[in-house]
Coordinates of C-alpha atoms and ligand atoms in Angstrom, one line a residue:
X49 CA 24.2 -47.9 30.0
X50 CA 20.7 -48.5 28.9
X51 CA 20.2 -51.4 26.5
X52 CA 19.7 -50.3 22.9
X53 CA 16.4 -51.3 21.4
X54 CA 16.2 -53.5 18.4
X55 CA 12.8 -53.8 16.8
X56 CA 11.3 -55.4 13.7
X57 CA 7.9 -56.3 12.4
X58 CA 6.6 -58.8 9.9
X59 CA 3.5 -58.2 7.9
X60 CA 1.2 -61.2 8.0
X61 CA 0.2 -61.7 4.3
X62 CA 0.5 -65.4 3.8
X63 CA 2.2 -68.6 4.9
X64 CA 5.8 -67.8 5.9
X65 CA 8.2 -69.1 3.2
X66 CA 11.9 -69.8 3.0
X67 CA 12.6 -66.2 1.8
X68 CA 11.0 -64.9 4.9
X69 CA 12.9 -67.4 7.0
X70 CA 16.3 -66.5 5.7
X71 CA 15.7 -62.8 5.1
X72 CA 13.8 -61.8 8.2
X73 CA 12.9 -64.5 10.7
X74 CA 16.2 -66.2 11.2
X75 CA 18.3 -63.0 11.4
X76 CA 15.9 -61.5 13.9
X77 CA 16.0 -64.6 16.1
X78 CA 19.8 -64.6 16.1
X79 CA 20.0 -60.9 16.9
X80 CA 17.6 -61.3 19.8
X81 CA 20.3 -63.2 21.6
X82 CA 22.8 -60.3 21.7
X83 CA 23.3 -59.4 25.4
X84 CA 23.4 -55.6 24.9
X85 CA 20.1 -55.2 23.2
X86 CA 16.4 -55.3 24.2
X87 CA 14.3 -56.8 21.4
X88 CA 10.8 -55.8 20.5
X89 CA 9.3 -57.9 17.7
X90 CA 5.7 -57.6 16.4
X91 CA 3.2 -58.7 14.0
X92 CA 2.3 -55.8 11.7
X93 CA -1.3 -56.8 11.3
X94 CA -2.6 -53.2 10.6
X95 CA 0.0 -52.9 7.8
X96 CA -1.4 -56.1 6.3
X97 CA -4.8 -54.5 6.2
X98 CA -3.7 -52.2 3.3
X99 CA -4.1 -55.2 1.1
X100 CA -5.7 -58.0 3.0
X101 CA -9.4 -57.6 3.8
X102 CA -10.4 -61.2 4.7
X103 CA -10.8 -61.3 8.5
X104 CA -10.1 -65.1 8.8
X105 CA -7.0 -64.8 6.7
X106 CA -5.7 -61.8 8.6
X107 CA -6.1 -63.5 12.0
X108 CA -4.8 -66.9 10.7
X109 CA -1.7 -65.3 9.1
X110 CA -1.0 -63.3 12.2
X111 CA -1.0 -66.4 14.4
X112 CA 1.2 -68.1 11.8
X113 CA 3.9 -65.4 12.1
X114 CA 4.0 -65.6 15.9
X115 CA 4.1 -69.4 15.8
X116 CA 6.9 -69.3 13.1
X117 CA 9.0 -67.0 15.2
X118 CA 8.7 -69.1 18.3
X119 CA 9.1 -72.4 16.4
X120 CA 12.3 -71.1 14.9
X121 CA 13.9 -70.3 18.2
X122 CA 12.6 -66.9 19.5
X123 CA 12.5 -66.9 23.2
X124 CA 9.4 -65.0 24.5
X125 CA 11.3 -64.5 27.8
X126 CA 14.0 -62.5 26.1
X127 CA 11.9 -60.8 23.4
X128 CA 8.8 -58.7 23.8
X129 CA 6.5 -60.3 21.2
X130 CA 3.3 -58.4 20.4
X131 CA 0.6 -57.5 17.9
X132 CA 0.8 -54.0 16.5
X133 CA -3.0 -53.8 16.8
X134 CA -2.7 -54.2 20.6
X135 CA -0.8 -51.0 21.0
X136 CA -3.1 -48.0 20.5
X137 CA -0.3 -45.6 21.0
X138 CA 1.0 -46.6 17.6
X139 CA -2.0 -45.0 16.0
X140 CA -1.9 -41.9 18.0
X141 CA 1.7 -41.4 17.1
X142 CA 0.9 -42.3 13.5
X143 CA -1.3 -39.1 13.2
X144 CA 1.3 -36.9 14.9
X145 CA 4.0 -38.1 12.6
X146 CA 1.8 -37.6 9.6
X147 CA 1.8 -34.0 10.4
X148 CA 5.6 -34.0 10.1
X149 CA 6.0 -36.2 7.0
X150 CA 6.2 -34.2 3.8
X151 CA 3.7 -35.5 1.2
X152 CA 6.5 -35.5 -1.4
X153 CA 8.3 -38.1 0.7
X154 CA 5.3 -40.4 0.4
X155 CA 5.2 -39.9 -3.3
X156 CA 8.7 -41.3 -3.5
X157 CA 8.1 -44.4 -1.3
X158 CA 8.7 -47.6 -3.3
X159 CA 5.4 -49.4 -2.7
X160 CA 3.4 -46.4 -3.8
X161 CA 5.6 -45.7 -6.8
X162 CA 5.3 -49.4 -7.9
X163 CA 1.5 -49.1 -7.9
X164 CA 1.7 -45.9 -10.0
X165 CA 4.1 -47.5 -12.4
X166 CA 1.8 -50.5 -12.8
X167 CA -1.1 -48.2 -13.6
X168 CA 1.1 -46.4 -16.1
X169 CA 2.0 -49.7 -17.8
X170 CA -1.7 -50.7 -17.9
X171 CA -2.6 -47.3 -19.4
X172 CA -5.0 -46.6 -16.5
X173 CA -6.3 -43.0 -16.7
X174 CA -6.1 -42.7 -12.9
X175 CA -2.6 -43.3 -11.8
X176 CA -3.7 -43.7 -8.2
X177 CA -6.2 -46.5 -9.1
X178 CA -6.2 -49.2 -6.5
X179 CA -4.1 -47.1 -4.1
X180 CA -5.8 -46.6 -0.7
X181 CA -4.5 -44.1 1.9
X182 CA -3.2 -46.9 4.0
X183 CA -0.9 -48.0 1.3
X184 CA 0.1 -44.4 0.6
X185 CA 0.9 -43.5 4.2
X186 CA 2.4 -47.0 4.9
X187 CA 5.8 -45.5 5.8
X188 CA 4.3 -43.2 8.4
X189 CA 2.7 -46.1 10.3
X190 CA 6.0 -47.9 10.1
X191 CA 7.8 -44.8 11.5
X192 CA 5.3 -44.8 14.4
X193 CA 6.1 -48.5 15.1
X194 CA 9.8 -47.8 15.2
X195 CA 10.0 -44.4 16.9
X196 CA 7.4 -45.3 19.6
X197 CA 9.8 -47.9 21.1
X198 CA 12.9 -45.6 20.9
X199 CA 14.4 -48.1 18.4
X200 CA 18.0 -47.9 17.6
X201 CA 18.4 -50.9 15.2
X202 CA 15.9 -52.3 12.8
X203 CA 16.8 -55.7 11.2
X204 CA 15.1 -55.8 7.8
X205 CA 15.5 -57.0 4.3
X206 CA 16.9 -54.6 1.7
X207 CA 13.5 -53.7 0.4
X208 CA 12.6 -52.0 3.7
X209 CA 15.7 -49.8 4.0
X210 CA 13.9 -46.8 2.4
X211 CA 11.2 -47.1 5.0
X212 CA 13.7 -46.9 7.8
X213 CA 15.3 -43.9 6.3
X214 CA 11.9 -42.2 6.1
X215 CA 11.4 -43.0 9.8
X216 CA 14.8 -41.5 10.6
X217 CA 14.0 -38.3 8.6
X218 CA 10.7 -37.8 10.3
X219 CA 12.3 -38.3 13.7
X220 CA 14.8 -35.6 12.9
X221 CA 12.1 -33.2 11.7
X222 CA 10.3 -33.7 15.0
X223 CA 13.4 -33.5 17.2
X224 CA 14.5 -30.3 15.4
X225 CA 11.2 -28.6 15.6
X226 CA 11.0 -29.1 19.4
X227 CA 14.7 -28.7 20.0
X228 CA 15.0 -31.9 22.0
X229 CA 15.8 -35.6 21.6
X230 CA 12.3 -37.0 21.9
X231 CA 13.0 -39.8 19.4
X232 CA 16.1 -42.1 19.1
X233 CA 17.3 -42.1 15.5
X234 CA 16.8 -45.6 14.0
X235 CA 19.1 -47.3 11.6
X236 CA 18.5 -50.4 9.4
X237 CA 20.5 -53.5 10.1
X238 CA 20.7 -55.5 6.9
X239 CA 21.5 -59.2 6.7
X240 CA 23.8 -59.5 3.7
X241 CA 23.6 -63.3 3.5
X242 CA 20.0 -63.3 2.9
X243 CA 19.9 -60.5 0.3
X244 CA 18.0 -62.2 -2.5
X245 CA 16.6 -65.7 -2.1
X246 CA 15.6 -67.3 -5.4
X247 CA 12.3 -69.1 -5.7
X248 CA 11.3 -72.3 -7.6
X249 CA 11.6 -70.5 -10.9
X250 CA 14.8 -68.7 -10.2
X251 CA 13.2 -65.3 -9.7
X252 CA 13.2 -63.7 -6.2
X253 CA 11.2 -65.9 -3.9
X254 CA 7.9 -64.0 -3.4
X255 CA 4.3 -64.8 -2.7
X256 CA 3.3 -62.6 -5.7
X257 CA 5.3 -64.8 -8.1
X258 CA 3.8 -68.0 -6.7
X259 CA 7.3 -69.5 -6.5
X260 CA 7.7 -70.0 -2.7
X261 CA 8.8 -72.9 -0.5
X262 CA 6.6 -72.7 2.6
X263 CA 8.7 -73.3 5.7
X264 CA 6.3 -75.6 7.4
X265 CA 4.9 -77.6 4.5
X266 CA 4.8 -81.4 5.2
X267 CA 7.9 -83.3 4.2
X268 CA 6.2 -84.8 1.2
X269 CA 5.2 -81.3 -0.2
X270 CA 8.7 -80.0 0.5
X271 CA 10.2 -82.8 -1.5
X272 CA 7.8 -82.2 -4.4
X273 CA 8.6 -78.5 -4.4
X274 CA 12.3 -79.2 -4.5
X275 CA 11.8 -81.5 -7.5
X276 CA 10.1 -78.6 -9.3
X277 CA 13.0 -76.1 -9.0
X278 CA 14.0 -74.9 -12.4
X279 CA 17.4 -76.2 -13.7
X280 CA 19.1 -76.1 -17.0
X281 CA 19.1 -79.2 -19.3
X282 CA 22.6 -80.4 -18.6
X283 CA 22.9 -84.1 -18.2
X284 CA 24.4 -86.3 -15.4
X285 CA 28.2 -86.1 -15.7
X286 CA 28.1 -82.6 -17.3
X287 CA 29.7 -80.0 -15.1
X288 CA 27.2 -77.5 -13.6
X289 CA 27.9 -73.9 -12.6
X290 CA 26.9 -73.7 -8.9
X291 CA 26.7 -69.9 -9.0
X292 CA 24.0 -70.0 -11.7
X293 CA 22.0 -72.7 -10.0
X294 CA 18.9 -72.0 -7.8
X295 CA 19.4 -75.5 -6.4
X296 CA 22.9 -74.6 -5.2
X297 CA 21.8 -71.1 -3.9
X298 CA 19.1 -72.7 -1.8
X299 CA 21.4 -75.4 -0.5
X300 CA 24.0 -73.0 0.8
X301 CA 21.4 -71.1 2.8
X302 CA 20.7 -74.2 5.0
X303 CA 23.8 -76.3 4.8
X304 CA 27.1 -76.1 6.8
X305 CA 30.1 -74.5 5.2
X306 CA 31.8 -77.9 4.7
X307 CA 28.7 -79.4 3.1
X308 CA 28.4 -76.4 0.8
X309 CA 32.0 -76.8 -0.3
X310 CA 31.5 -80.6 -1.0
X311 CA 28.3 -79.7 -2.9
X312 CA 30.1 -77.2 -5.0
X313 CA 32.7 -79.8 -5.9
X314 CA 29.9 -82.2 -6.8
X315 CA 28.4 -79.6 -9.2
X316 CA 31.7 -79.0 -10.9
X317 CA 32.1 -82.8 -11.2
X318 CA 28.7 -83.1 -12.9
X319 CA 26.3 -84.3 -10.3
X320 CA 22.9 -85.3 -11.7
X321 CA 20.1 -82.8 -11.0
X322 CA 18.0 -85.5 -9.4
X323 CA 20.8 -86.4 -7.0
X324 CA 21.5 -82.7 -6.3
X325 CA 17.9 -82.1 -5.5
X326 CA 17.7 -85.2 -3.3
X327 CA 20.6 -83.7 -1.3
X328 CA 18.9 -80.3 -1.1
X329 CA 15.8 -81.9 0.2
X330 CA 17.7 -83.7 2.9
X331 CA 19.4 -80.6 4.3
X332 CA 16.2 -78.6 4.1
X333 CA 14.2 -81.2 5.8
X334 CA 16.9 -81.6 8.5
X335 CA 16.7 -77.9 9.2
X336 CA 12.9 -77.7 9.1
X337 CA 11.5 -80.8 10.6
X338 CA 12.0 -79.7 14.3
X339 CA 10.6 -76.2 13.8
X340 CA 7.7 -77.8 11.7
X341 CA 6.7 -79.9 14.7
X342 CA 6.9 -77.0 17.1
X343 CA 5.0 -74.8 14.8
X344 CA 2.1 -77.2 14.4
X345 CA 2.0 -77.9 18.1
X346 CA 1.7 -74.2 18.8
X347 CA -1.1 -73.6 16.3
X348 CA -2.9 -76.8 17.2
X349 CA -3.2 -76.4 21.0
X350 CA -6.2 -74.1 20.5
X351 CA -3.5 -71.4 20.2
X352 CA -3.5 -71.0 24.0
X353 CA 0.2 -70.7 24.4
X354 CA 0.5 -68.4 21.5
X355 CA -2.3 -66.2 22.7
X356 CA -0.9 -66.0 26.2
X357 CA 2.5 -65.0 24.8
X358 CA 1.0 -62.2 22.7
X359 CA -1.3 -61.1 25.6
X360 CA 1.7 -60.9 27.9
X361 CA 3.8 -59.0 25.3
X362 CA 1.4 -56.2 24.8
X363 CA 1.6 -54.4 28.2
X364 CA 5.4 -54.6 28.1
X365 CA 5.5 -52.9 24.8
X366 CA 2.8 -50.4 25.9
X367 CA 4.9 -49.4 29.0
X368 CA 7.6 -48.1 26.7
X369 CA 5.1 -46.7 24.2
X370 CA 3.4 -44.7 27.0
X371 CA 6.6 -43.3 28.2
X372 CA 7.4 -42.1 24.7
X373 CA 3.9 -40.6 24.2
X374 CA 4.3 -38.7 27.4
X375 CA 7.4 -36.9 26.0
X376 CA 5.7 -36.4 22.6
X377 CA 2.6 -34.9 24.0
X378 CA 4.6 -32.6 26.2
X379 CA 6.8 -31.5 23.3
X380 CA 3.8 -30.6 21.0
X381 CA 1.8 -29.0 23.8
X382 CA -1.1 -31.3 24.4
X383 CA -0.1 -32.5 27.8
Ligands
LIG52 N1 6.9 -53.3 6.3 C1 7.4 -54.5 6.9 C2 7.1 -55.7 6.0 O1 6.6 -55.5 4.9 C3 6.7 -54.7 8.2 C4 6.9 -53.7 9.2 C5 5.9 -52.8 9.7 C6 8.1 -53.3 9.9 N2 6.4 -52.0 10.6 C7 7.7 -52.2 10.7 C8 9.4 -53.8 9.8 C9 8.7 -51.6 11.6 C10 10.4 -53.2 10.6 C11 10.0 -52.1 11.5 O2 7.3 -56.8 6.3

């Protein structure tokens, strides 16, 4: 039986942080080791262009995502790692799918709706203010990424599920129109453990809240950030509720089960916040110090290794892309 395709992309919009690690990078690395699947992972640089217009930043953030993936254990021998912008077929398919995607479906997409809502709240007269067509049709480009590679499984965070459903809908419209299975129907694969990662202030860890812990920050910065995590004002000796504590939530993401249980007991017994944070820093640094070294080595060697990996990934992805486009073109009658 042919291997099922598992595919995911990460949009390069900033330094990868702990939320990205637990929600996207780590689960995708783990899944890439399943024997029965062929993994295609890519840097969604053209998706980032909807909001990021600084050339240096776009190129730097793209490299950082690739380096992060590899530093955290992705094996480029097993996984086809590539840049979206290196696959021209994505953009050809993007147009074709646009002709199958009902406009109303785009109106209901979360990212667009959020922009409209923000404009409403700010009493903007134009509810589409600040919305470019790239943002509006974002889900179509994403459907092209997914369907092009005949993807069966898409590991993503909960916020992306709607996009995968849109891709599936569009694939079905297409298959039905031409009465053949041109596209495999994709499904989201959600990592429950990493559902919501709290940031320094206790809200969801997100670049837009400025509350992130960058994965590859130097140890001293990591320590400072941990010390800044919001806590309540309970004193040493006073019992603390682990389930209401950001410090605890972050600890359990990176510690072993036994460590987490001991940490929970310490909270109930009234561990001082300073001590709790010292321990959190210890486990974080233990997990991140190895990857941090590999990450900087990859970025510092003139990015040669990194560029080679991406350059080698592109033709492998394109081979699959071209096979799909052949079927698509035949189906629509532009062979
Ligand atoms: N939208 C995803 C993000 O914000 C990135 C992405 C682009 C993606 N294309 C994809 C994810 C296809 C999964 C599959 O990070």
